[in-house]
């Protein structure tokens, strides 16, 4: 039987999770998202065509894969329909391929309005959210006011719940943020109409997911990254879900004894989009150069990503928190033309007012100054690229089992087949 595995971003998101999930999905049976929402942007490049998935698991482009949106994901019906339609336009049909948990909480227009109003009010102290209503939706889930997809099945119950919740939201929008309110009837009619377009995909997923795991070959796909975790990240500059292993358990109901391998997705350098501390950030020409070569523009919001050297201290924390078995190191090709490459290995306390960090320590390694683009065999890598990879392995005491050498599907080194080990 094939392994069931999970993938989690080890830093601040955008590590290349989508690409690695797509590659591994070639031999998988199912791909499952467990947290976050359409704040995620997972990029797949297939035959020079770019697909950006926000809500639907990155295994969806493979005919052999069942894609499941687990109960821990927050769902915008508009974003979901837009994504389904885009896939269908590209000839990817979802019948008997896409399954969505009826327990997912719905992102309402008022969640989005509150998210954006709150950011405006915070001004310079804003979090730099994606403005997709993620935080307010998870707040309503935790305070037990939220509306789940299953509520849409009963019009009377849905209308009552929506009215209660949106009246509360509109009160806050009007009286606290001094913003426009949103018409409850228009939202109700819109959601009830659009539910008809997605109802065929809605199921009760927890038993379904465990049954899939009994058959093997399941890839659980994390969104965001460990340092954006609501509990373990750089709070308050985080997202509102558990992006770490606990989110996988609560967001699917999987029996963890069925999951055999955890893969951390780590970019060969670090990036962050949005505000908050970033100890190894390079606010200089080198950072700009990395960003330019790496195309570090947000897949969801189009914002420029901040860049810095690989933060090995964060990587160690991520391995510990997520019980990772191995790492996929992505975008190594972006570092092809640097004379020296540094790794941030340690620092003191982070000051959450100024975001400054004391006692930063780096190790510096020689660059390889040769193209690694498209290399598929570890032994074909230049000597100094191997030195870089093996230095990281030594620091983290964990194997780097996969190395990504370009955005396309075939640009990858798989030292082991993690679905089979
Ligand atoms: P995710 O959110 O973790 O799925 O990552 P994103 O899709 O937001 O960002 C990763 C970006 O890097 C995308 O544009 C990918 O196409 C690209 N990418 C992924 N792996 C590689 C790689 O090994 N080399 C290069 N040059 N680009 C890559
Ligand atoms: P993927 O899955 C990078 C960041 C936002 C902001 C913070 C909170 O593509 O790696 P939110 O809208 O979630 O309340 O914003 O989290 N953020 C991401 N950064 N990659 C992501 O997803 C992100 N999803 C949210 O920029 O700093
Ligand atoms: Mg992304």
Coordinates of N, CA and C in Angstrom, one line a residue, residues 11-12 118 122 125-127 135 138-139 225-243 272 275-279 314 317 321 350-355:
X11 N 7.9 27.9 6.4 CA 8.2 29.3 6.8 C 7.0 30.2 6.8
X12 N 6.9 31.2 5.8 CA 5.8 32.1 5.8 C 4.9 31.9 4.6
X118 N -11.1 46.5 9.2 CA -10.2 46.4 10.3 C -8.7 46.7 9.9
X122 N -6.4 49.8 11.4 CA -5.1 49.5 12.0 C -4.0 50.3 11.4
X125 N -0.2 49.7 11.6 CA -0.1 48.5 12.4 C -0.8 47.3 11.8
X126 N -1.3 47.5 10.6 CA -2.1 46.4 10.0 C -1.3 45.1 9.8
X127 N -2.0 44.0 9.6 CA -1.4 42.7 9.5 C -1.0 42.5 8.1
X135 N -9.9 35.8 8.7 CA -9.9 36.0 10.1 C -11.3 36.1 10.7
X138 N -13.1 32.6 10.7 CA -12.6 31.7 11.7 C -13.1 32.2 13.1
X139 N -13.2 33.6 13.3 CA -13.7 34.1 14.6 C -15.1 33.6 14.9
X225 N 2.0 28.7 6.0 CA 3.2 28.1 6.5 C 3.3 28.2 8.0
X226 N 4.2 27.4 8.5 CA 4.3 27.3 10.0 C 4.4 28.6 10.8
X227 N 5.1 29.6 10.2 CA 5.2 30.8 11.0 C 4.0 31.7 10.8
X228 N 3.0 31.3 10.1 CA 1.7 32.0 10.0 C 0.7 31.3 10.9
X229 N 1.1 30.3 11.6 CA 0.2 29.5 12.5 C -0.4 30.4 13.6
X230 N -1.6 30.3 13.9 CA -2.3 31.2 14.9 C -1.6 31.0 16.3
X231 N -1.2 29.8 16.6 CA -0.6 29.6 17.9 C 0.9 29.7 17.9
X232 N 1.6 29.2 16.9 CA 3.0 29.0 16.9 C 3.8 30.0 16.0
X233 N 3.0 30.8 15.3 CA 3.7 31.8 14.3 C 4.0 33.1 15.0
X234 N 4.3 34.1 14.2 CA 4.7 35.4 14.7 C 3.5 36.3 15.0
X235 N 2.7 35.8 15.9 CA 1.4 36.5 16.4 C 1.7 37.9 16.7
X236 N 0.8 38.9 16.4 CA -0.4 38.7 15.7 C -0.3 38.7 14.1
X237 N 0.9 38.7 13.6 CA 1.1 38.8 12.2 C 1.1 37.4 11.6
X238 N -0.1 36.8 11.7 CA -0.3 35.4 11.3 C -1.7 35.3 10.6
X239 N -2.0 34.1 10.1 CA -3.3 33.9 9.7 C -4.2 33.3 10.8
X240 N -5.4 33.0 10.6 CA -6.3 32.6 11.7 C -6.5 31.1 11.9
X241 N -5.7 30.3 11.2 CA -5.9 28.9 11.4 C -4.6 28.2 11.9
X242 N -4.7 27.0 12.3 CA -3.5 26.2 12.6 C -2.9 25.7 11.3
X243 N -1.8 26.3 10.9 CA -1.2 25.8 9.6 C -0.3 24.6 9.8
X272 N 8.4 36.5 2.8 CA 7.2 36.8 3.6 C 6.4 37.8 2.8
X275 N 2.8 42.0 6.6 CA 3.7 42.6 7.6 C 4.1 41.7 8.7
X276 N 5.0 42.1 9.6 CA 5.4 41.3 10.7 C 6.9 40.9 10.6
X277 N 7.5 40.4 11.7 CA 8.9 40.2 11.8 C 9.4 39.2 10.8
X278 N 10.6 39.4 10.3 CA 11.2 38.5 9.3 C 12.7 38.6 9.6
X279 N 13.2 37.8 10.5 CA 14.6 38.0 11.0 C 15.7 38.0 9.9
X314 N 14.0 28.8 12.0 CA 12.6 28.6 11.8 C 12.4 27.2 11.2
X317 N 12.4 24.7 14.0 CA 11.2 24.8 14.8 C 10.0 24.1 14.0
X321 N 7.7 21.1 15.3 CA 6.3 21.3 15.5 C 5.4 20.3 14.6
X350 N 12.8 38.4 19.3 CA 12.2 39.3 18.3 C 11.5 40.4 19.0
X351 N 11.7 41.7 18.6 CA 11.0 42.8 19.2 C 9.7 43.0 18.3
X352 N 8.6 42.7 18.9 CA 7.3 42.8 18.1 C 6.8 44.2 17.8
X353 N 7.4 45.2 18.4 CA 7.1 46.6 18.1 C 7.8 47.0 16.9
X354 N 9.2 46.9 16.9 CA 10.0 47.4 15.8 C 10.3 46.3 14.8
X355 N 10.0 45.0 15.1 CA 10.3 43.8 14.3 C 11.8 43.6 14.3

